[in-house]
Coordinates of N, CA and C in Angstrom, one line a residue:
Q925 N 57.8 -4.2 4.5 CA 58.5 -5.0 3.5 C 58.7 -6.4 4.0
V926 N 58.2 -7.4 3.3 CA 58.4 -8.8 3.7 C 59.8 -9.2 3.5
Q927 N 60.3 -9.9 4.5 CA 61.7 -10.5 4.4 C 61.7 -11.8 5.1
L928 N 62.4 -12.8 4.5 CA 62.8 -14.0 5.1 C 64.3 -14.1 4.9
V929 N 65.0 -14.2 6.0 CA 66.4 -14.3 5.9 C 66.9 -15.6 6.5
E930 N 67.5 -16.4 5.7 CA 68.1 -17.7 6.2 C 69.5 -17.5 6.6
S931 N 69.9 -18.3 7.6 CA 71.3 -18.3 8.0 C 71.7 -19.7 8.6
G932 N 72.9 -19.9 8.8 CA 73.4 -21.2 9.4 C 73.9 -22.2 8.5
G933 N 73.9 -21.9 7.2 CA 74.5 -22.9 6.3 C 76.0 -22.9 6.4
G934 N 76.7 -23.8 5.7 CA 78.1 -23.9 5.8 C 78.7 -25.2 5.3
L935 N 79.9 -25.4 5.6 CA 80.6 -26.7 5.3 C 80.5 -27.7 6.4
V936 N 80.3 -28.9 6.1 CA 80.2 -29.9 7.2 C 80.6 -31.3 6.6
Q937 N 81.2 -32.1 7.4 CA 81.6 -33.4 6.9 C 80.4 -34.4 7.1
P938 N 80.3 -35.4 6.3 CA 79.2 -36.4 6.5 C 79.1 -36.9 7.9
G939 N 77.9 -37.0 8.4 CA 77.7 -37.3 9.8 C 77.6 -36.1 10.7
G940 N 77.9 -34.9 10.2 CA 77.9 -33.7 11.0 C 76.5 -33.1 11.1
S941 N 76.4 -32.0 11.7 CA 75.1 -31.3 12.0 C 75.2 -29.8 11.7
L942 N 74.1 -29.3 11.3 CA 73.9 -27.9 11.1 C 72.5 -27.5 11.5
R943 N 72.4 -26.2 12.0 CA 71.1 -25.7 12.3 C 70.9 -24.5 11.5
L944 N 69.9 -24.5 10.7 CA 69.5 -23.4 9.9 C 68.4 -22.6 10.6
S945 N 68.5 -21.3 10.4 CA 67.5 -20.4 10.9 C 66.9 -19.6 9.8
C946 N 65.6 -19.2 10.0 CA 64.9 -18.3 9.0 C 64.1 -17.3 9.8
T947 N 64.6 -16.1 9.7 CA 64.0 -15.0 10.5 C 63.1 -14.1 9.6
A948 N 61.9 -14.0 10.0 CA 60.9 -13.3 9.2 C 60.5 -11.9 9.7
S949 N 60.1 -11.0 8.8 CA 59.6 -9.7 9.2 C 58.7 -9.2 8.1
G950 N 57.8 -8.3 8.5 CA 57.0 -7.7 7.5 C 55.6 -8.4 7.3
F951 N 55.4 -9.4 8.0 CA 54.1 -10.1 7.9 C 53.8 -10.8 9.2
T952 N 52.6 -11.3 9.5 CA 52.2 -11.9 10.7 C 52.7 -13.3 10.7
F953 N 53.9 -13.5 11.2 CA 54.6 -14.8 11.1 C 53.8 -15.9 11.7
S954 N 53.1 -15.7 12.9 CA 52.4 -16.7 13.6 C 51.2 -17.3 12.9
T955 N 50.8 -16.6 11.8 CA 49.6 -17.1 11.1 C 50.0 -17.9 9.8
Y956 N 51.3 -18.1 9.6 CA 51.8 -18.7 8.4 C 52.4 -20.1 8.7
A957 N 52.1 -21.1 7.9 CA 52.9 -22.3 8.0 C 54.3 -22.0 7.4
M958 N 55.3 -22.8 7.8 CA 56.7 -22.6 7.4 C 57.2 -23.9 6.8
R959 N 57.9 -23.7 5.7 CA 58.5 -24.9 5.0 C 59.9 -24.7 4.7
W960 N 60.7 -25.7 4.6 CA 62.0 -25.7 4.1 C 62.1 -26.5 2.8
F961 N 62.8 -25.9 1.9 CA 63.1 -26.6 0.6 C 64.6 -26.6 0.4
R962 N 65.0 -27.4 -0.5 CA 66.4 -27.4 -0.9 C 66.6 -27.6 -2.4
Q963 N 67.7 -27.1 -3.0 CA 67.9 -27.3 -4.4 C 69.4 -27.6 -4.6
A964 N 69.6 -28.7 -5.2 CA 71.0 -29.1 -5.6 C 71.3 -28.6 -7.0
P965 N 72.5 -28.4 -7.3 CA 72.9 -27.9 -8.7 C 72.3 -28.8 -9.8
G966 N 71.6 -28.2 -10.7 CA 71.1 -29.0 -11.8 C 69.8 -29.8 -11.5
K967 N 69.3 -29.6 -10.3 CA 68.1 -30.3 -9.9 C 67.0 -29.4 -9.5
E968 N 65.8 -29.9 -9.5 CA 64.6 -29.1 -9.1 C 64.6 -28.8 -7.6
R969 N 64.0 -27.7 -7.2 CA 63.8 -27.5 -5.8 C 62.9 -28.5 -5.2
Q970 N 63.2 -29.1 -4.1 CA 62.4 -30.1 -3.4 C 62.1 -29.7 -2.0
W971 N 60.9 -30.1 -1.6 CA 60.4 -29.9 -0.3 C 61.1 -30.8 0.7
V972 N 61.5 -30.2 1.9 CA 62.2 -31.0 2.9 C 61.4 -31.2 4.1
A973 N 60.8 -30.1 4.6 CA 60.0 -30.2 5.9 C 59.0 -29.1 6.0
G974 N 58.0 -29.3 6.8 CA 57.0 -28.2 7.0 C 56.5 -28.2 8.5
I975 N 56.0 -27.1 8.9 CA 55.5 -27.0 10.3 C 54.3 -26.0 10.2
G976 N 53.2 -26.4 11.0 CA 52.0 -25.5 11.0 C 52.3 -24.2 11.8
S977 N 51.3 -23.3 11.6 CA 51.5 -22.0 12.2 C 51.6 -22.1 13.8
A978 N 51.0 -23.0 14.4 CA 51.0 -23.2 15.8 C 52.0 -24.2 16.3
A979 N 52.8 -24.7 15.3 CA 53.8 -25.7 15.6 C 53.3 -27.0 16.1
S980 N 52.0 -27.3 15.9 CA 51.4 -28.5 16.4 C 51.6 -29.6 15.4
E981 N 51.9 -29.3 14.2 CA 52.0 -30.3 13.1 C 53.3 -30.1 12.4
T982 N 54.1 -31.2 12.2 CA 55.3 -31.2 11.4 C 55.2 -32.3 10.4
S983 N 55.9 -32.2 9.3 CA 56.0 -33.2 8.3 C 57.4 -33.2 7.6
Y984 N 57.8 -34.3 7.1 CA 59.1 -34.4 6.5 C 59.2 -35.3 5.3
A985 N 60.1 -34.9 4.4 CA 60.3 -35.8 3.2 C 60.9 -37.1 3.8
D986 N 60.7 -38.2 3.1 CA 61.2 -39.5 3.5 C 62.7 -39.5 3.6
S987 N 63.3 -38.7 2.8 CA 64.8 -38.7 2.7 C 65.5 -38.1 3.9
V988 N 64.7 -37.3 4.7 CA 65.3 -36.6 5.9 C 64.6 -37.1 7.2
K989 N 63.6 -37.9 7.1 CA 62.9 -38.2 8.3 C 63.8 -39.0 9.3
G990 N 63.7 -38.6 10.5 CA 64.6 -39.1 11.6 C 65.9 -38.5 11.7
R991 N 66.3 -37.6 10.8 CA 67.5 -36.9 10.8 C 67.4 -35.4 11.0
F992 N 66.3 -34.8 10.4 CA 66.1 -33.4 10.4 C 64.9 -33.1 11.4
T993 N 64.9 -31.9 12.0 CA 63.8 -31.5 12.8 C 63.5 -30.1 12.5
I994 N 62.2 -29.8 12.2 CA 61.8 -28.4 11.9 C 61.1 -27.9 13.2
S995 N 61.3 -26.7 13.5 CA 60.7 -26.0 14.7 C 60.5 -24.6 14.4
R996 N 59.8 -23.9 15.3 CA 59.6 -22.5 15.1 C 59.4 -21.8 16.5
D997 N 59.7 -20.5 16.5 CA 59.5 -19.7 17.7 C 58.8 -18.5 17.3
N998 N 57.5 -18.5 17.5 CA 56.7 -17.4 17.0 C 57.0 -16.1 17.6
A999 N 57.5 -16.1 18.9 CA 57.9 -14.9 19.6 C 59.1 -14.2 18.9
K1000 N 59.9 -15.1 18.4 CA 61.1 -14.6 17.7 C 61.0 -14.5 16.2
T1001 N 59.8 -14.8 15.7 CA 59.5 -14.9 14.3 C 60.6 -15.6 13.5
T1002 N 60.9 -16.8 14.0 CA 62.0 -17.5 13.4 C 61.6 -19.0 13.3
A1003 N 62.0 -19.6 12.2 CA 61.8 -21.0 12.0 C 63.2 -21.6 11.9
Y1004 N 63.3 -22.9 12.3 CA 64.6 -23.6 12.4 C 64.5 -24.9 11.6
L1005 N 65.7 -25.3 11.2 CA 65.8 -26.7 10.7 C 67.1 -27.3 11.2
Q1006 N 66.9 -28.2 12.2 CA 68.1 -28.9 12.8 C 68.4 -30.1 11.9
M1007 N 69.6 -30.2 11.4 CA 70.0 -31.2 10.5 C 71.1 -32.0 11.1
N1008 N 70.8 -33.3 11.3 CA 71.8 -34.2 11.9 C 72.1 -35.3 10.9
S1009 N 73.2 -36.0 11.2 CA 73.7 -37.1 10.3 C 73.6 -36.7 8.9
L1010 N 74.2 -35.6 8.6 CA 74.2 -35.1 7.2 C 74.9 -36.0 6.2
K1011 N 74.4 -36.1 5.0 CA 74.9 -37.0 3.9 C 75.3 -36.1 2.8
P1012 N 76.1 -36.5 1.9 CA 76.5 -35.7 0.7 C 75.3 -35.3 -0.1
E1013 N 74.3 -36.2 -0.2 CA 73.1 -35.9 -0.9 C 72.2 -34.8 -0.3
D1014 N 72.5 -34.4 0.9 CA 71.8 -33.3 1.6 C 72.3 -31.9 1.1
A1015 N 73.4 -31.9 0.4 CA 74.0 -30.6 0.0 C 73.1 -29.9 -1.0
G1016 N 73.2 -28.5 -0.9 CA 72.4 -27.7 -1.8 C 72.1 -26.4 -1.1
V1017 N 71.3 -25.6 -1.8 CA 70.9 -24.3 -1.3 C 69.5 -24.6 -0.6
Y1018 N 69.4 -24.2 0.7 CA 68.2 -24.4 1.5 C 67.4 -23.1 1.6
Y1019 N 66.2 -23.2 1.2 CA 65.3 -22.0 1.2 C 64.2 -22.2 2.3
C1020 N 63.8 -21.1 3.0 CA 62.6 -21.2 3.8 C 61.5 -20.5 3.0
N1021 N 60.3 -21.0 3.3 CA 59.1 -20.5 2.7 C 58.0 -20.3 3.7
A1022 N 57.3 -19.2 3.6 CA 56.1 -19.0 4.4 C 54.9 -19.0 3.6
I1023 N 53.9 -19.7 4.0 CA 52.7 -19.8 3.2 C 51.4 -19.8 4.0
R1024 N 50.4 -19.0 3.5 CA 49.1 -19.0 4.1 C 48.1 -18.7 2.9
G1025 N 47.4 -19.8 2.6 CA 46.5 -19.6 1.5 C 47.2 -19.3 0.2
S1026 N 46.9 -18.2 -0.5 CA 47.5 -17.8 -1.7 C 48.7 -16.9 -1.5
Y1027 N 49.0 -16.6 -0.3 CA 50.2 -15.8 0.1 C 51.4 -16.7 0.4
T1028 N 52.5 -16.4 -0.3 CA 53.7 -17.2 -0.1 C 54.9 -16.3 -0.2
Y1029 N 55.9 -16.5 0.6 CA 57.1 -15.7 0.6 C 58.3 -16.6 0.7
W1030 N 59.4 -16.2 0.0 CA 60.6 -17.0 0.0 C 61.8 -16.2 0.5
G1031 N 62.7 -16.9 1.1 CA 64.0 -16.3 1.5 C 65.0 -16.5 0.3
Q1032 N 66.2 -16.0 0.5 CA 67.2 -15.9 -0.5 C 68.0 -17.2 -0.6
G1033 N 67.9 -18.0 0.5 CA 68.7 -19.3 0.5 C 70.0 -19.2 1.3
T1034 N 70.4 -20.4 1.8 CA 71.7 -20.5 2.4 C 72.3 -21.8 2.0
Q1035 N 73.6 -21.8 1.7 CA 74.3 -22.9 1.1 C 74.7 -23.9 2.2
V1036 N 74.4 -25.2 1.9 CA 74.9 -26.3 2.7 C 75.8 -27.2 1.9
T1037 N 77.0 -27.4 2.3 CA 77.9 -28.2 1.6 C 78.4 -29.4 2.5
V1038 N 78.2 -30.6 2.0 CA 78.6 -31.8 2.8 C 79.8 -32.4 2.0
F1039 N 80.9 -32.5 2.6 CA 82.1 -33.0 1.9 C 82.9 -34.0 2.8
S1040 N 83.6 -34.9 2.1 CA 84.4 -35.9 2.8 C 85.8 -35.3 3.0

């Protein structure tokens, strides 16, 4: 059974940091690219960051570039999103996504709230 389980969300003040984790099981994690998306209330889900299967390539949305870092540990079948200098507009539900060709899997999401 394929599972992606996100964790690490929570409440943080502007300027604070959070580290999200996404632990995978049920598929060959090391052969999938991993991505993080987020969805704010009333808005569409948007792509945040991505990392290749071998962690040699990363990419970021302009809105988070320089503040967020995506990484992965294939031995632990876990992807991470380190989020620094958080802003109120970073709030939302964060989802991890595994993708390889036509195969794609989603986690259930973890809530990030940024408040003053």
